[in-house]
Amino acid sequence: MATFEFKLPDLGEGVAEGELVKWHVKEGDLVKEDQVLCEVMTDKATVTVPSPHAGRVVKTHGREGDMAKVHQLLVTLEMEGGAPASQGAPASHGAPAPAPSPAQAAAPAAPASGTKVLATPVTRRMAREHGLDLAEISGSGPQGRVTKADVVAALEGGNGAPKKNEVAPQAARPAAPPVASGKGDERIALRGLRKKIAEKMVRSKFTMPHFAFVEEVDATDLVALRTRLNSQLAAAGDGTKLTYLPFIVKATIAAMKKFPHLNANFDEATQELVVRGEYNIGIAVATPDGLTVAVVRNADQLTLGELAKEISRLSVAARDRKLKMEELTGGTFTITSLGQSGGLFATPILNHPEVGILGVHKLKKRPAVKNDQVVVRDMMNLSLSCDHRVIDGDVAASFVYEIIKYLEAPDLLFLAMA
């Protein structure tokens, strides 16, 4: 019997490593060709890794929660007949691929000082976006490799980490001591999507100075319009049911056309605001693994009914872990709503590198003053968080009031969509 060494294939888009989220096989298992061996989470998505051949699993390399690099040994298979001892460096599904480029491999870099610094491309990009010199950060990884945790520690220290071989100054925010365990405690490792959410939230809060603006909306006419349209859709047997999100997406896009700087990303490397030409709206979806942002591409070109179907499709795919890469990337603005669990208001954290995120909160009947009379109306709150480096408070307020204009008089939406 020959053995076959299967290495983690190229994950695309310059991704050099991923977290081993879950093994689907164990040593001794018999696997078929294309059977899923494991799940690997990159900075962009969770991907399943199939077996290129049938055989018996001799050894799995790496534990759940470990980081696996592209072209790193993943599984040793025992095969019948003559099989190659090693796969080389194949792409996904076992197809041969060229050797990794310098951007893909976790190769050492030579900074201006001439000292070689070991770091992955992800770590290098993170340091570059924050204006940090890797040569001045002490690496805690093997052979002095600088890790993402080292970069975060440098950021938390205020002025960056000390240069190698220098005495570290007193950090502005010293590392927290380990939490002592007590009787009956349960420790849950931060892995998979939960870990990626944590990393992205820390990055967003450290990078972008947030501020929030909150205002209430009288949604009474919107409630009536939605009820009327859903009755017509039901009578036509269309099968489509409108939630409030399609209306909110359309109102947000209409407001963006007046305030285009909200439909933008901030390029940390060049310190430029990139005002996007497309309206790719991210919709935050609660899944068993954590919050995922699915992207509705070219949302301005979809009807209300098409938006409703696409949001529903993406939400189901997110919960089933079946979102494609293009459905997770390229967002220009995010909307997050917890529906009837949305509470009074919240201050959402920005979805880096976007410069705005809209929180939609619980819609309920409340007393309101209309024509100097206290009446019962369908009310809800909107909260907008922005990157204060590029969005001022008056622009944020005007943007929210523009959205409210379309939600309080929803017939205007049909004029805006014309």
XYZ file of C-alpha atoms in Angstrom:
418
model
C 0.000 0.000 0.000
C 1.261 3.468 -0.890
C 0.725 6.605 1.135
C -0.402 9.958 -0.239
C 0.392 13.231 1.536
C -2.432 15.713 0.975
C -1.562 19.346 1.596
C -3.927 22.273 2.135
C -4.719 23.504 -1.383
C -4.621 27.102 -2.592
C -7.656 28.866 -1.104
C -7.665 31.700 -3.652
C -7.464 35.516 -3.491
C -3.969 35.444 -1.994
C -5.168 33.681 1.183
C -2.120 32.138 2.857
C -3.669 30.424 5.872
C -6.931 29.407 7.492
C -8.232 28.100 10.781
C -9.052 24.400 11.057
C -12.634 24.774 12.238
C -13.818 21.174 12.104
C -12.510 17.747 11.113
C -15.030 15.545 9.295
C -12.774 12.476 9.413
C -10.537 10.779 11.958
C -7.564 8.460 11.736
C -8.612 5.026 10.489
C -11.628 6.279 8.510
C -12.142 5.142 4.931
C -12.863 8.102 2.654
C -14.134 8.387 -0.904
C -12.853 10.741 -3.553
C -14.325 14.266 -3.036
C -15.507 13.374 0.478
C -15.167 16.368 2.817
C -12.111 16.053 5.043
C -12.411 19.262 7.053
C -13.669 22.843 7.184
C -11.193 25.717 7.014
C -12.087 29.318 7.789
C -10.168 32.138 6.120
C -10.579 35.874 6.607
C -13.299 35.768 3.954
C -15.296 32.544 4.243
C -15.534 28.986 5.542
C -14.568 26.454 2.872
C -14.811 22.665 2.843
C -11.724 20.733 1.776
C -12.487 17.532 -0.221
C -10.241 14.489 -0.506
C -8.545 14.223 -3.917
C -8.455 10.403 -3.681
C -10.156 7.475 -1.994
C -8.241 5.723 0.761
C -7.809 5.261 4.510
C -6.861 8.151 6.782
C -3.506 7.302 8.340
C -3.025 10.612 10.114
C -4.637 14.031 10.362
C -2.221 16.911 10.851
C -3.490 19.711 13.069
C -6.164 20.131 15.699
C -9.420 22.047 15.532
C -8.615 25.682 16.265
C -5.083 25.482 14.798
C -3.999 27.700 11.905
C -3.095 25.774 8.757
C -1.016 27.341 6.020
C -1.555 26.792 2.312
C 0.587 23.820 1.122
C 0.979 22.591 4.710
C 0.528 18.835 5.213
C -3.110 18.192 6.106
C -3.881 14.459 5.795
C -1.848 11.318 5.127
C -3.857 8.757 3.149
C -3.134 5.054 2.575
C -4.121 4.067 -0.948
C -4.333 0.864 -2.926
C -2.125 0.609 -5.995
C 0.670 2.938 -7.041
C 0.054 6.454 -5.850
C 2.386 9.441 -5.608
C 4.049 9.875 -2.252
C 3.143 13.550 -2.222
C 0.693 15.718 -4.083
C 3.086 18.629 -4.515
C 0.967 21.760 -4.265
C -2.430 21.160 -5.877
C -5.261 23.602 -6.172
C -8.778 22.789 -4.962
C -10.230 19.389 -6.028
C -6.744 17.979 -6.609
C -5.897 19.957 -9.779
C -2.195 20.858 -10.080
C -1.305 24.422 -9.219
C 1.869 26.494 -9.571
C 4.118 27.085 -6.625
C 2.787 29.798 -4.293
C 3.724 33.343 -5.148
C 5.524 35.565 -2.618
C 2.178 37.190 -1.808
C 0.638 33.822 -1.007
C 3.449 32.131 0.883
C 4.301 33.017 4.454
C 7.791 33.996 3.376
C 10.170 36.263 5.251
C 10.265 39.894 4.200
C 13.227 42.214 4.145
C 12.395 45.586 5.698
C 14.438 48.716 5.118
C 16.710 47.903 8.030
C 17.839 44.704 6.304
C 16.550 42.523 9.142
C 14.355 39.698 7.938
C 10.908 39.591 9.519
C 8.784 36.444 9.485
C 5.047 37.147 9.117
C 2.069 35.972 7.079
C 0.575 38.207 4.367
C -2.468 38.810 6.575
C -0.242 40.051 9.406
C 1.752 42.230 7.012
C -1.406 43.806 5.625
C -2.772 44.435 9.107
C 0.469 46.132 10.174
C 0.581 48.205 6.986
C -3.014 49.389 7.419
C -2.182 50.592 10.930
C 1.104 52.226 9.916
C 3.256 49.823 11.955
C 6.750 48.649 11.022
C 7.030 44.880 11.450
C 10.760 45.257 12.112
C 9.893 47.133 15.314
C 7.496 44.486 16.660
C 8.795 41.585 18.736
C 7.405 38.348 17.310
C 6.007 35.701 19.661
C 5.670 32.966 17.010
C 8.118 30.248 16.003
C 11.537 31.588 14.960
C 10.407 35.050 16.054
C 7.499 35.178 13.603
C 5.292 38.262 14.077
C 1.668 37.169 14.520
C -1.622 39.039 14.286
C -1.792 38.911 18.087
C 1.567 40.730 18.219
C 0.194 43.486 15.960
C -2.935 43.818 18.115
C -0.722 44.002 21.225
C 1.300 46.747 19.547
C -1.888 48.689 18.834
C -3.144 48.246 22.384
C 0.179 49.574 23.636
C -0.565 52.913 22.054
C 2.735 53.684 20.346
C 3.419 50.190 19.031
C 5.584 47.376 20.354
C 9.196 47.951 21.317
C 12.009 47.368 18.855
C 13.721 44.013 19.099
C 16.389 43.827 21.784
C 15.030 46.955 23.483
C 13.400 47.205 26.894
C 9.663 47.487 26.569
C 8.168 50.729 27.889
C 5.180 50.636 30.210
C 2.211 49.824 27.994
C -0.786 52.128 28.081
C -3.036 49.057 28.267
C -1.186 46.116 29.832
C -2.261 42.628 28.856
C -5.007 41.269 31.064
C -4.044 38.414 33.405
C -5.642 35.001 32.802
C -9.083 34.508 34.314
C -9.008 32.001 37.160
C -11.353 29.037 36.846
C -13.842 28.121 39.556
C -16.002 25.146 40.409
C -18.608 24.394 37.745
C -17.057 26.755 35.164
C -17.029 25.895 31.484
C -14.357 27.236 29.143
C -15.378 27.652 25.502
C -12.558 28.184 23.016
C -12.932 31.131 20.640
C -12.954 29.354 17.291
C -14.379 29.490 13.825
C -16.821 32.261 12.939
C -16.932 33.480 16.545
C -13.160 34.024 16.464
C -13.315 35.841 13.116
C -16.097 38.087 14.428
C -13.977 38.929 17.470
C -10.932 39.763 15.335
C -12.958 41.938 12.960
C -14.727 43.816 15.755
C -11.426 44.584 17.511
C -9.919 45.738 14.233
C -12.908 47.967 13.477
C -12.993 49.599 16.919
C -9.209 50.157 17.014
C -9.074 51.514 13.473
C -12.242 53.570 13.060
C -13.426 56.308 15.442
C -17.117 55.493 15.785
C -19.997 57.808 16.512
C -23.726 57.141 16.401
C -26.883 59.084 15.552
C -30.354 57.840 16.573
C -33.794 59.019 15.494
C -37.329 57.632 15.570
C -39.510 56.857 12.568
C -43.293 57.013 12.293
C -43.760 53.860 10.214
C -47.576 53.843 10.257
C -47.941 54.464 6.512
C -45.163 51.935 5.787
C -47.004 49.286 7.821
C -50.194 49.983 5.861
C -48.395 49.854 2.487
C -46.639 46.584 3.322
C -49.909 45.000 4.465
C -51.628 46.090 1.254
C -48.828 44.846 -1.020
C -48.607 41.487 0.768
C -52.353 41.002 0.328
C -51.973 41.637 -3.400
C -49.001 39.252 -3.657
C -50.939 36.547 -1.793
C -53.951 36.983 -4.096
C -51.700 36.685 -7.141
C -50.162 33.478 -5.761
C -46.674 34.921 -6.215
C -45.300 33.292 -3.056
C -43.333 36.418 -2.177
C -43.803 37.981 1.237
C -42.388 41.419 1.916
C -40.681 42.131 5.212
C -39.719 45.689 6.132
C -36.087 45.188 5.070
C -36.638 45.645 1.295
C -38.292 49.018 1.962
C -35.450 50.032 4.282
C -32.836 48.972 1.707
C -34.558 51.016 -0.992
C -34.890 54.049 1.297
C -31.211 53.772 2.238
C -30.121 53.632 -1.406
C -32.304 56.636 -2.247
C -30.618 58.546 0.586
C -27.158 57.429 -0.598
C -27.761 59.007 -3.977
C -27.989 62.334 -2.159
C -25.167 61.510 0.292
C -22.807 59.274 -1.740
C -20.000 59.360 0.842
C -22.002 56.893 2.950
C -21.799 54.304 0.147
C -18.044 53.998 0.537
C -15.052 52.132 1.915
C -12.023 53.683 3.583
C -8.672 52.540 2.176
C -6.323 52.397 5.172
C -3.234 51.843 3.017
C -3.700 54.993 0.915
C -5.820 56.989 3.387
C -8.485 57.536 0.729
C -12.272 57.411 0.820
C -13.395 55.100 -1.994
C -16.917 56.154 -2.996
C -18.434 53.083 -4.615
C -20.233 53.104 -7.947
C -22.331 50.056 -7.046
C -24.834 49.623 -4.224
C -23.861 46.301 -2.638
C -25.813 46.222 0.613
C -24.735 43.899 3.399
C -27.507 42.319 5.471
C -26.484 41.038 8.908
C -27.815 37.506 9.467
C -27.887 35.737 12.838
C -26.652 32.146 12.460
C -25.958 29.391 15.019
C -22.236 30.183 14.641
C -22.575 33.956 15.000
C -23.414 37.034 12.950
C -22.677 36.837 9.215
C -23.026 39.684 6.715
C -24.420 38.508 3.370
C -24.123 40.957 0.482
C -27.002 41.825 -1.870
C -25.194 42.923 -5.017
C -26.553 45.797 -7.126
C -29.495 46.160 -4.770
C -30.566 49.352 -6.551
C -31.402 47.299 -9.662
C -33.805 44.940 -7.859
C -37.534 45.434 -7.317
C -39.020 45.206 -3.828
C -40.131 41.639 -4.552
C -36.728 40.648 -5.943
C -35.021 42.167 -2.912
C -37.284 40.200 -0.580
C -36.450 36.931 -2.368
C -32.708 37.635 -2.449
C -32.541 38.586 1.243
C -34.459 35.418 2.127
C -32.194 33.254 -0.067
C -29.004 34.714 1.398
C -30.306 34.360 4.956
C -31.043 30.649 4.449
C -27.650 30.105 2.801
C -25.898 31.880 5.684
C -27.588 29.696 8.289
C -26.764 26.576 6.229
C -23.107 27.705 5.761
C -23.566 27.715 1.988
C -22.744 31.318 1.133
C -20.341 31.748 -1.778
C -17.281 33.991 -1.594
C -18.897 36.703 -3.739
C -21.881 36.717 -1.372
C -19.628 37.559 1.586
C -17.395 40.228 0.080
C -17.605 43.555 -1.724
C -20.173 45.220 0.564
C -20.469 49.014 0.452
C -22.869 49.557 3.399
C -24.442 47.278 6.010
C -27.923 47.119 7.525
C -28.447 45.138 10.725
C -31.870 44.340 12.145
C -33.041 42.019 14.889
C -36.683 42.516 14.006
C -38.947 42.357 17.052
C -35.908 41.588 19.233
C -34.256 44.819 18.114
C -34.845 46.736 21.315
C -35.114 50.519 21.624
C -31.788 51.322 19.955
C -28.179 50.165 19.752
C -24.884 51.444 18.357
C -23.670 48.864 15.807
C -19.943 48.422 15.173
C -18.856 49.290 11.642
C -18.224 46.508 9.157
C -14.651 47.476 8.217
C -13.777 48.996 5.716
C -17.309 50.387 5.261
C -17.885 53.839 6.769
C -21.529 53.419 7.779
C -23.869 50.818 9.279
C -27.601 51.234 9.911
C -29.295 49.595 12.890
C -33.036 48.906 12.568
C -34.919 48.472 15.817
C -38.190 47.138 17.147
C -41.340 48.389 15.473
C -44.227 48.742 17.937
C -47.238 50.895 18.650
C -46.378 53.900 20.835
C -48.019 57.177 21.792
C -46.948 59.977 19.462
C -47.902 63.604 18.940
C -49.490 64.318 15.556
C -51.241 67.613 14.783
C -50.939 68.508 18.475
C -52.840 65.370 19.422
C -51.530 62.303 21.252
C -52.256 59.338 19.001
C -51.145 55.709 18.728
C -48.687 55.191 15.855
C -46.402 52.422 14.595
C -42.983 53.666 15.680
C -39.397 52.398 15.424
C -35.893 53.791 15.817
C -32.975 53.890 13.401
C -29.373 54.161 14.590
C -26.513 55.015 12.268
C -22.868 54.402 13.210
C -20.224 56.154 11.118
C -16.460 56.508 10.746
C -15.857 60.017 12.080
C -12.655 60.374 10.072
C -14.673 60.851 6.892
C -18.311 61.363 7.961
C -19.311 64.370 10.060
C -22.256 64.449 12.438
C -24.361 66.803 10.323
C -23.937 64.568 7.263
C -24.937 61.484 9.281
C -28.007 63.249 10.674
C -29.077 64.506 7.252
C -28.601 61.021 5.799
C -30.815 59.442 8.468
C -33.519 62.088 7.991
C -33.446 61.400 4.249
C -34.056 57.691 4.949
C -36.861 58.604 7.352
C -38.481 60.812 4.686
C -38.921 57.783 2.430
C -40.067 55.462 5.225
C -42.662 57.879 6.585
C -44.001 58.602 3.087
C -43.220 55.268 1.354
C -45.045 56.232 -1.848
C -41.987 58.434 -2.525
C -39.924 55.274 -2.862
C -41.675 54.446 -6.133
C -40.692 57.865 -7.490
C -37.107 57.339 -6.336
C -36.988 53.943 -8.055
C -38.339 55.320 -11.355
